[in-house]
Amino acid sequence: MTNGKLRKQALGPRASVEQIAKLRAAGLRPTRQRLGLAAILFGPKDRHISAEDLHEEASAAGIRVSLATVYNTLHQFTELGLLREISVDGARTYFDTNLGDHHHFYCEEDNALIDIEGASISVAGLPQPPEGTKQKRVDVIVRISRR
């Protein structure tokens, strides 16, 4: 292997200028690990990914990062508004790069989230939030199965 190939393997996928700017705009220092994870997360298409799946993709791309660092980075990105956290059940959490208003189908056989675009769902009769609180958002997850 040439020195260039070794270097590329050690660094993993390259973050774009936009991804570097996105991290800096959120107040994050663009470390090698954050940039590598951002390059995987913020590609051309929106996606839903678990911490375990991101860790696996990062390892396959040559990014040396612990699962704990992946979790910490995902939670940092979420707190700063770069990702949206979606809890499907107590044991399964996904991170969504699509920050627009939408809901989800969840296919239990595939453990896959599928976007339901826009405000095509009507939720009526929501209770008033307790005193001193306000409603942030309503997440609808419609569970589906293969026929």
mmCIF file with all atom_site columns, C-alpha atoms in Angstrom:
data_model
loop_
_atom_site.group_PDB
_atom_site.id
_atom_site.type_symbol
_atom_site.label_atom_id
_atom_site.label_alt_id
_atom_site.label_comp_id
_atom_site.label_asym_id
_atom_site.label_entity_id
_atom_site.label_seq_id
_atom_site.pdbx_PDB_ins_code
_atom_site.Cartn_x
_atom_site.Cartn_y
_atom_site.Cartn_z
_atom_site.occupancy
_atom_site.B_iso_or_equiv
_atom_site.pdbx_formal_charge
_atom_site.auth_seq_id
_atom_site.auth_comp_id
_atom_site.auth_asym_id
_atom_site.auth_atom_id
_atom_site.pdbx_PDB_model_num
ATOM 1   C CA . MET A 1 1   ? 0.000   0.000  0.000  1.00 0.00 ? 1   MET A CA 1
ATOM 2   C CA . THR A 1 2   ? 1.153   3.514  -0.714 1.00 0.00 ? 2   THR A CA 1
ATOM 3   C CA . ASN A 1 3   ? 1.479   6.094  2.024  1.00 0.00 ? 3   ASN A CA 1
ATOM 4   C CA . GLY A 1 4   ? -1.580  7.942  0.651  1.00 0.00 ? 4   GLY A CA 1
ATOM 5   C CA . LYS A 1 5   ? -3.751  4.828  0.865  1.00 0.00 ? 5   LYS A CA 1
ATOM 6   C CA . LEU A 1 6   ? -2.603  4.155  4.422  1.00 0.00 ? 6   LEU A CA 1
ATOM 7   C CA . ARG A 1 7   ? -3.408  7.737  5.393  1.00 0.00 ? 7   ARG A CA 1
ATOM 8   C CA . LYS A 1 8   ? -6.868  7.562  3.811  1.00 0.00 ? 8   LYS A CA 1
ATOM 9   C CA . GLN A 1 9   ? -7.618  4.302  5.627  1.00 0.00 ? 9   GLN A CA 1
ATOM 10  C CA . ALA A 1 10  ? -6.551  5.792  8.950  1.00 0.00 ? 10  ALA A CA 1
ATOM 11  C CA . LEU A 1 11  ? -8.725  8.865  8.470  1.00 0.00 ? 11  LEU A CA 1
ATOM 12  C CA . GLY A 1 12  ? -11.772 7.116  7.020  1.00 0.00 ? 12  GLY A CA 1
ATOM 13  C CA . PRO A 1 13  ? -14.166 9.019  4.754  1.00 0.00 ? 13  PRO A CA 1
ATOM 14  C CA . ARG A 1 14  ? -13.357 12.679 4.229  1.00 0.00 ? 14  ARG A CA 1
ATOM 15  C CA . ALA A 1 15  ? -15.700 15.290 5.637  1.00 0.00 ? 15  ALA A CA 1
ATOM 16  C CA . SER A 1 16  ? -16.861 17.957 3.211  1.00 0.00 ? 16  SER A CA 1
ATOM 17  C CA . VAL A 1 17  ? -16.344 21.676 3.690  1.00 0.00 ? 17  VAL A CA 1
ATOM 18  C CA . GLU A 1 18  ? -20.081 21.903 4.477  1.00 0.00 ? 18  GLU A CA 1
ATOM 19  C CA . GLN A 1 19  ? -19.780 19.276 7.222  1.00 0.00 ? 19  GLN A CA 1
ATOM 20  C CA . ILE A 1 20  ? -16.817 21.090 8.781  1.00 0.00 ? 20  ILE A CA 1
ATOM 21  C CA . ALA A 1 21  ? -18.781 24.356 8.660  1.00 0.00 ? 21  ALA A CA 1
ATOM 22  C CA . LYS A 1 22  ? -21.837 22.613 10.167 1.00 0.00 ? 22  LYS A CA 1
ATOM 23  C CA . LEU A 1 23  ? -19.813 21.449 13.181 1.00 0.00 ? 23  LEU A CA 1
ATOM 24  C CA . ARG A 1 24  ? -18.175 24.845 13.660 1.00 0.00 ? 24  ARG A CA 1
ATOM 25  C CA . ALA A 1 25  ? -21.531 26.654 13.356 1.00 0.00 ? 25  ALA A CA 1
ATOM 26  C CA . ALA A 1 26  ? -22.885 24.385 16.111 1.00 0.00 ? 26  ALA A CA 1
ATOM 27  C CA . GLY A 1 27  ? -19.936 25.367 18.318 1.00 0.00 ? 27  GLY A CA 1
ATOM 28  C CA . LEU A 1 28  ? -18.118 22.040 18.016 1.00 0.00 ? 28  LEU A CA 1
ATOM 29  C CA . ARG A 1 29  ? -14.427 21.656 17.355 1.00 0.00 ? 29  ARG A CA 1
ATOM 30  C CA . PRO A 1 30  ? -14.097 19.550 14.184 1.00 0.00 ? 30  PRO A CA 1
ATOM 31  C CA . THR A 1 31  ? -12.008 16.704 15.621 1.00 0.00 ? 31  THR A CA 1
ATOM 32  C CA . ARG A 1 32  ? -10.963 13.783 13.437 1.00 0.00 ? 32  ARG A CA 1
ATOM 33  C CA . GLN A 1 33  ? -13.551 11.492 15.049 1.00 0.00 ? 33  GLN A CA 1
ATOM 34  C CA . ARG A 1 34  ? -16.414 14.018 14.786 1.00 0.00 ? 34  ARG A CA 1
ATOM 35  C CA . LEU A 1 35  ? -15.524 14.710 11.159 1.00 0.00 ? 35  LEU A CA 1
ATOM 36  C CA . GLY A 1 36  ? -15.395 11.003 10.341 1.00 0.00 ? 36  GLY A CA 1
ATOM 37  C CA . LEU A 1 37  ? -18.782 10.378 11.948 1.00 0.00 ? 37  LEU A CA 1
ATOM 38  C CA . ALA A 1 38  ? -20.227 13.506 10.290 1.00 0.00 ? 38  ALA A CA 1
ATOM 39  C CA . ALA A 1 39  ? -19.010 12.265 6.893  1.00 0.00 ? 39  ALA A CA 1
ATOM 40  C CA . ILE A 1 40  ? -20.968 9.045  7.436  1.00 0.00 ? 40  ILE A CA 1
ATOM 41  C CA . LEU A 1 41  ? -24.068 10.719 8.894  1.00 0.00 ? 41  LEU A CA 1
ATOM 42  C CA . PHE A 1 42  ? -24.511 13.796 6.746  1.00 0.00 ? 42  PHE A CA 1
ATOM 43  C CA . GLY A 1 43  ? -24.247 12.392 3.248  1.00 0.00 ? 43  GLY A CA 1
ATOM 44  C CA . PRO A 1 44  ? -26.404 13.324 0.291  1.00 0.00 ? 44  PRO A CA 1
ATOM 45  C CA . LYS A 1 45  ? -29.511 11.534 1.651  1.00 0.00 ? 45  LYS A CA 1
ATOM 46  C CA . ASP A 1 46  ? -31.251 11.683 5.014  1.00 0.00 ? 46  ASP A CA 1
ATOM 47  C CA . ARG A 1 47  ? -31.041 8.553  7.102  1.00 0.00 ? 47  ARG A CA 1
ATOM 48  C CA . HIS A 1 48  ? -31.942 6.870  10.378 1.00 0.00 ? 48  HIS A CA 1
ATOM 49  C CA . ILE A 1 49  ? -29.124 5.143  12.217 1.00 0.00 ? 49  ILE A CA 1
ATOM 50  C CA . SER A 1 50  ? -28.503 3.568  15.602 1.00 0.00 ? 50  SER A CA 1
ATOM 51  C CA . ALA A 1 51  ? -25.297 4.128  17.550 1.00 0.00 ? 51  ALA A CA 1
ATOM 52  C CA . GLU A 1 52  ? -24.331 0.504  17.014 1.00 0.00 ? 52  GLU A CA 1
ATOM 53  C CA . ASP A 1 53  ? -24.853 0.736  13.245 1.00 0.00 ? 53  ASP A CA 1
ATOM 54  C CA . LEU A 1 54  ? -22.864 3.981  13.062 1.00 0.00 ? 54  LEU A CA 1
ATOM 55  C CA . HIS A 1 55  ? -20.041 2.384  15.065 1.00 0.00 ? 55  HIS A CA 1
ATOM 56  C CA . GLU A 1 56  ? -20.022 -0.571 12.668 1.00 0.00 ? 56  GLU A CA 1
ATOM 57  C CA . GLU A 1 57  ? -19.963 1.712  9.592  1.00 0.00 ? 57  GLU A CA 1
ATOM 58  C CA . ALA A 1 58  ? -17.207 3.834  11.129 1.00 0.00 ? 58  ALA A CA 1
ATOM 59  C CA . SER A 1 59  ? -15.086 0.754  11.833 1.00 0.00 ? 59  SER A CA 1
ATOM 60  C CA . ALA A 1 60  ? -15.625 -0.517 8.281  1.00 0.00 ? 60  ALA A CA 1
ATOM 61  C CA . ALA A 1 61  ? -14.546 2.905  6.959  1.00 0.00 ? 61  ALA A CA 1
ATOM 62  C CA . GLY A 1 62  ? -11.340 2.799  8.994  1.00 0.00 ? 62  GLY A CA 1
ATOM 63  C CA . ILE A 1 63  ? -12.410 5.324  11.623 1.00 0.00 ? 63  ILE A CA 1
ATOM 64  C CA . ARG A 1 64  ? -10.997 4.300  14.989 1.00 0.00 ? 64  ARG A CA 1
ATOM 65  C CA . VAL A 1 65  ? -13.662 5.291  17.493 1.00 0.00 ? 65  VAL A CA 1
ATOM 66  C CA . SER A 1 66  ? -15.139 3.592  20.552 1.00 0.00 ? 66  SER A CA 1
ATOM 67  C CA . LEU A 1 67  ? -18.850 2.878  20.887 1.00 0.00 ? 67  LEU A CA 1
ATOM 68  C CA . ALA A 1 68  ? -18.926 5.257  23.887 1.00 0.00 ? 68  ALA A CA 1
ATOM 69  C CA . THR A 1 69  ? -17.521 8.059  21.707 1.00 0.00 ? 69  THR A CA 1
ATOM 70  C CA . VAL A 1 70  ? -20.146 7.315  19.045 1.00 0.00 ? 70  VAL A CA 1
ATOM 71  C CA . TYR A 1 71  ? -22.905 7.604  21.673 1.00 0.00 ? 71  TYR A CA 1
ATOM 72  C CA . ASN A 1 72  ? -21.419 10.814 23.090 1.00 0.00 ? 72  ASN A CA 1
ATOM 73  C CA . THR A 1 73  ? -21.056 12.345 19.628 1.00 0.00 ? 73  THR A CA 1
ATOM 74  C CA . LEU A 1 74  ? -24.611 11.416 18.611 1.00 0.00 ? 74  LEU A CA 1
ATOM 75  C CA . HIS A 1 75  ? -25.968 12.977 21.802 1.00 0.00 ? 75  HIS A CA 1
ATOM 76  C CA . GLN A 1 76  ? -23.862 16.119 21.274 1.00 0.00 ? 76  GLN A CA 1
ATOM 77  C CA . PHE A 1 77  ? -25.123 16.427 17.697 1.00 0.00 ? 77  PHE A CA 1
ATOM 78  C CA . THR A 1 78  ? -28.704 15.945 18.951 1.00 0.00 ? 78  THR A CA 1
ATOM 79  C CA . GLU A 1 79  ? -28.402 18.541 21.735 1.00 0.00 ? 79  GLU A CA 1
ATOM 80  C CA . LEU A 1 80  ? -27.043 21.049 19.210 1.00 0.00 ? 80  LEU A CA 1
ATOM 81  C CA . GLY A 1 81  ? -29.886 20.434 16.751 1.00 0.00 ? 81  GLY A CA 1
ATOM 82  C CA . LEU A 1 82  ? -27.897 18.552 14.106 1.00 0.00 ? 82  LEU A CA 1
ATOM 83  C CA . LEU A 1 83  ? -29.818 15.286 14.641 1.00 0.00 ? 83  LEU A CA 1
ATOM 84  C CA . ARG A 1 84  ? -33.187 14.202 15.976 1.00 0.00 ? 84  ARG A CA 1
ATOM 85  C CA . GLU A 1 85  ? -33.366 11.317 18.465 1.00 0.00 ? 85  GLU A CA 1
ATOM 86  C CA . ILE A 1 86  ? -36.191 8.815  17.991 1.00 0.00 ? 86  ILE A CA 1
ATOM 87  C CA . SER A 1 87  ? -36.886 6.174  20.628 1.00 0.00 ? 87  SER A CA 1
ATOM 88  C CA . VAL A 1 88  ? -38.791 3.283  19.112 1.00 0.00 ? 88  VAL A CA 1
ATOM 89  C CA . ASP A 1 89  ? -38.953 1.347  22.355 1.00 0.00 ? 89  ASP A CA 1
ATOM 90  C CA . GLY A 1 90  ? -36.931 1.208  25.543 1.00 0.00 ? 90  GLY A CA 1
ATOM 91  C CA . ALA A 1 91  ? -34.115 -0.706 23.860 1.00 0.00 ? 91  ALA A CA 1
ATOM 92  C CA . ARG A 1 92  ? -33.998 0.818  20.346 1.00 0.00 ? 92  ARG A CA 1
ATOM 93  C CA . THR A 1 93  ? -33.009 4.422  19.622 1.00 0.00 ? 93  THR A CA 1
ATOM 94  C CA . TYR A 1 94  ? -32.327 5.921  16.209 1.00 0.00 ? 94  TYR A CA 1
ATOM 95  C CA . PHE A 1 95  ? -30.835 9.222  15.166 1.00 0.00 ? 95  PHE A CA 1
ATOM 96  C CA . ASP A 1 96  ? -32.452 11.009 12.230 1.00 0.00 ? 96  ASP A CA 1
ATOM 97  C CA . THR A 1 97  ? -30.646 13.457 9.947  1.00 0.00 ? 97  THR A CA 1
ATOM 98  C CA . ASN A 1 98  ? -33.983 14.763 8.605  1.00 0.00 ? 98  ASN A CA 1
ATOM 99  C CA . LEU A 1 99  ? -34.860 17.653 10.916 1.00 0.00 ? 99  LEU A CA 1
ATOM 100 C CA . GLY A 1 100 ? -38.017 18.681 9.043  1.00 0.00 ? 100 GLY A CA 1
ATOM 101 C CA . ASP A 1 101 ? -41.538 17.970 10.301 1.00 0.00 ? 101 ASP A CA 1
ATOM 102 C CA . HIS A 1 102 ? -42.294 14.328 9.681  1.00 0.00 ? 102 HIS A CA 1
ATOM 103 C CA . HIS A 1 103 ? -43.314 11.124 11.411 1.00 0.00 ? 103 HIS A CA 1
ATOM 104 C CA . HIS A 1 104 ? -42.274 7.508  10.940 1.00 0.00 ? 104 HIS A CA 1
ATOM 105 C CA . PHE A 1 105 ? -43.334 4.022  10.032 1.00 0.00 ? 105 PHE A CA 1
ATOM 106 C CA . TYR A 1 106 ? -41.383 1.386  11.966 1.00 0.00 ? 106 TYR A CA 1
ATOM 107 C CA . CYS A 1 107 ? -41.035 -2.046 10.378 1.00 0.00 ? 107 CYS A CA 1
ATOM 108 C CA . GLU A 1 108 ? -40.514 -4.449 13.263 1.00 0.00 ? 108 GLU A CA 1
ATOM 109 C CA . GLU A 1 109 ? -39.101 -7.298 11.155 1.00 0.00 ? 109 GLU A CA 1
ATOM 110 C CA . ASP A 1 110 ? -36.407 -5.093 9.617  1.00 0.00 ? 110 ASP A CA 1
ATOM 111 C CA . ASN A 1 111 ? -35.891 -2.704 12.556 1.00 0.00 ? 111 ASN A CA 1
ATOM 112 C CA . ALA A 1 112 ? -36.247 0.032  9.926  1.00 0.00 ? 112 ALA A CA 1
ATOM 113 C CA . LEU A 1 113 ? -37.667 3.535  10.212 1.00 0.00 ? 113 LEU A CA 1
ATOM 114 C CA . ILE A 1 114 ? -39.334 4.996  7.121  1.00 0.00 ? 114 ILE A CA 1
ATOM 115 C CA . ASP A 1 115 ? -40.222 8.683  6.898  1.00 0.00 ? 115 ASP A CA 1
ATOM 116 C CA . ILE A 1 116 ? -43.843 9.832  6.649  1.00 0.00 ? 116 ILE A CA 1
ATOM 117 C CA . GLU A 1 117 ? -43.378 13.222 5.058  1.00 0.00 ? 117 GLU A CA 1
ATOM 118 C CA . GLY A 1 118 ? -45.035 16.478 6.056  1.00 0.00 ? 118 GLY A CA 1
ATOM 119 C CA . ALA A 1 119 ? -48.045 17.070 8.229  1.00 0.00 ? 119 ALA A CA 1
ATOM 120 C CA . SER A 1 120 ? -50.096 14.241 6.748  1.00 0.00 ? 120 SER A CA 1
ATOM 121 C CA . ILE A 1 121 ? -51.074 12.992 10.210 1.00 0.00 ? 121 ILE A CA 1
ATOM 122 C CA . SER A 1 122 ? -53.690 14.601 12.395 1.00 0.00 ? 122 SER A CA 1
ATOM 123 C CA . VAL A 1 123 ? -53.425 14.118 16.134 1.00 0.00 ? 123 VAL A CA 1
ATOM 124 C CA . ALA A 1 124 ? -56.539 15.401 17.894 1.00 0.00 ? 124 ALA A CA 1
ATOM 125 C CA . GLY A 1 125 ? -57.373 15.626 21.565 1.00 0.00 ? 125 GLY A CA 1
ATOM 126 C CA . LEU A 1 126 ? -53.899 16.002 23.022 1.00 0.00 ? 126 LEU A CA 1
ATOM 127 C CA . PRO A 1 127 ? -53.972 16.821 26.733 1.00 0.00 ? 127 PRO A CA 1
ATOM 128 C CA . GLN A 1 128 ? -52.759 20.185 27.977 1.00 0.00 ? 128 GLN A CA 1
ATOM 129 C CA . PRO A 1 129 ? -49.184 19.994 29.241 1.00 0.00 ? 129 PRO A CA 1
ATOM 130 C CA . PRO A 1 130 ? -48.697 20.372 33.003 1.00 0.00 ? 130 PRO A CA 1
ATOM 131 C CA . GLU A 1 131 ? -48.394 23.878 34.421 1.00 0.00 ? 131 GLU A CA 1
ATOM 132 C CA . GLY A 1 132 ? -45.002 25.444 33.772 1.00 0.00 ? 132 GLY A CA 1
ATOM 133 C CA . THR A 1 133 ? -44.277 23.261 30.730 1.00 0.00 ? 133 THR A CA 1
ATOM 134 C CA . LYS A 1 134 ? -44.901 23.522 27.013 1.00 0.00 ? 134 LYS A CA 1
ATOM 135 C CA . GLN A 1 135 ? -45.269 20.967 24.262 1.00 0.00 ? 135 GLN A CA 1
ATOM 136 C CA . LYS A 1 136 ? -42.108 20.716 22.145 1.00 0.00 ? 136 LYS A CA 1
ATOM 137 C CA . ARG A 1 137 ? -43.286 18.264 19.502 1.00 0.00 ? 137 ARG A CA 1
ATOM 138 C CA . VAL A 1 138 ? -45.361 15.146 18.967 1.00 0.00 ? 138 VAL A CA 1
ATOM 139 C CA . ASP A 1 139 ? -43.663 12.081 17.514 1.00 0.00 ? 139 ASP A CA 1
ATOM 140 C CA . VAL A 1 140 ? -45.882 9.535  15.801 1.00 0.00 ? 140 VAL A CA 1
ATOM 141 C CA . ILE A 1 141 ? -44.449 6.094  15.084 1.00 0.00 ? 141 ILE A CA 1
ATOM 142 C CA . VAL A 1 142 ? -46.745 3.783  13.130 1.00 0.00 ? 142 VAL A CA 1
ATOM 143 C CA . ARG A 1 143 ? -45.637 0.174  13.569 1.00 0.00 ? 143 ARG A CA 1
ATOM 144 C CA . ILE A 1 144 ? -45.906 -1.935 10.431 1.00 0.00 ? 144 ILE A CA 1
ATOM 145 C CA . SER A 1 145 ? -45.071 -5.499 9.414  1.00 0.00 ? 145 SER A CA 1
ATOM 146 C CA . ARG A 1 146 ? -44.494 -7.301 6.151  1.00 0.00 ? 146 ARG A CA 1
ATOM 147 C CA . ARG A 1 147 ? -47.549 -9.096 4.793  1.00 0.00 ? 147 ARG A CA 1
#
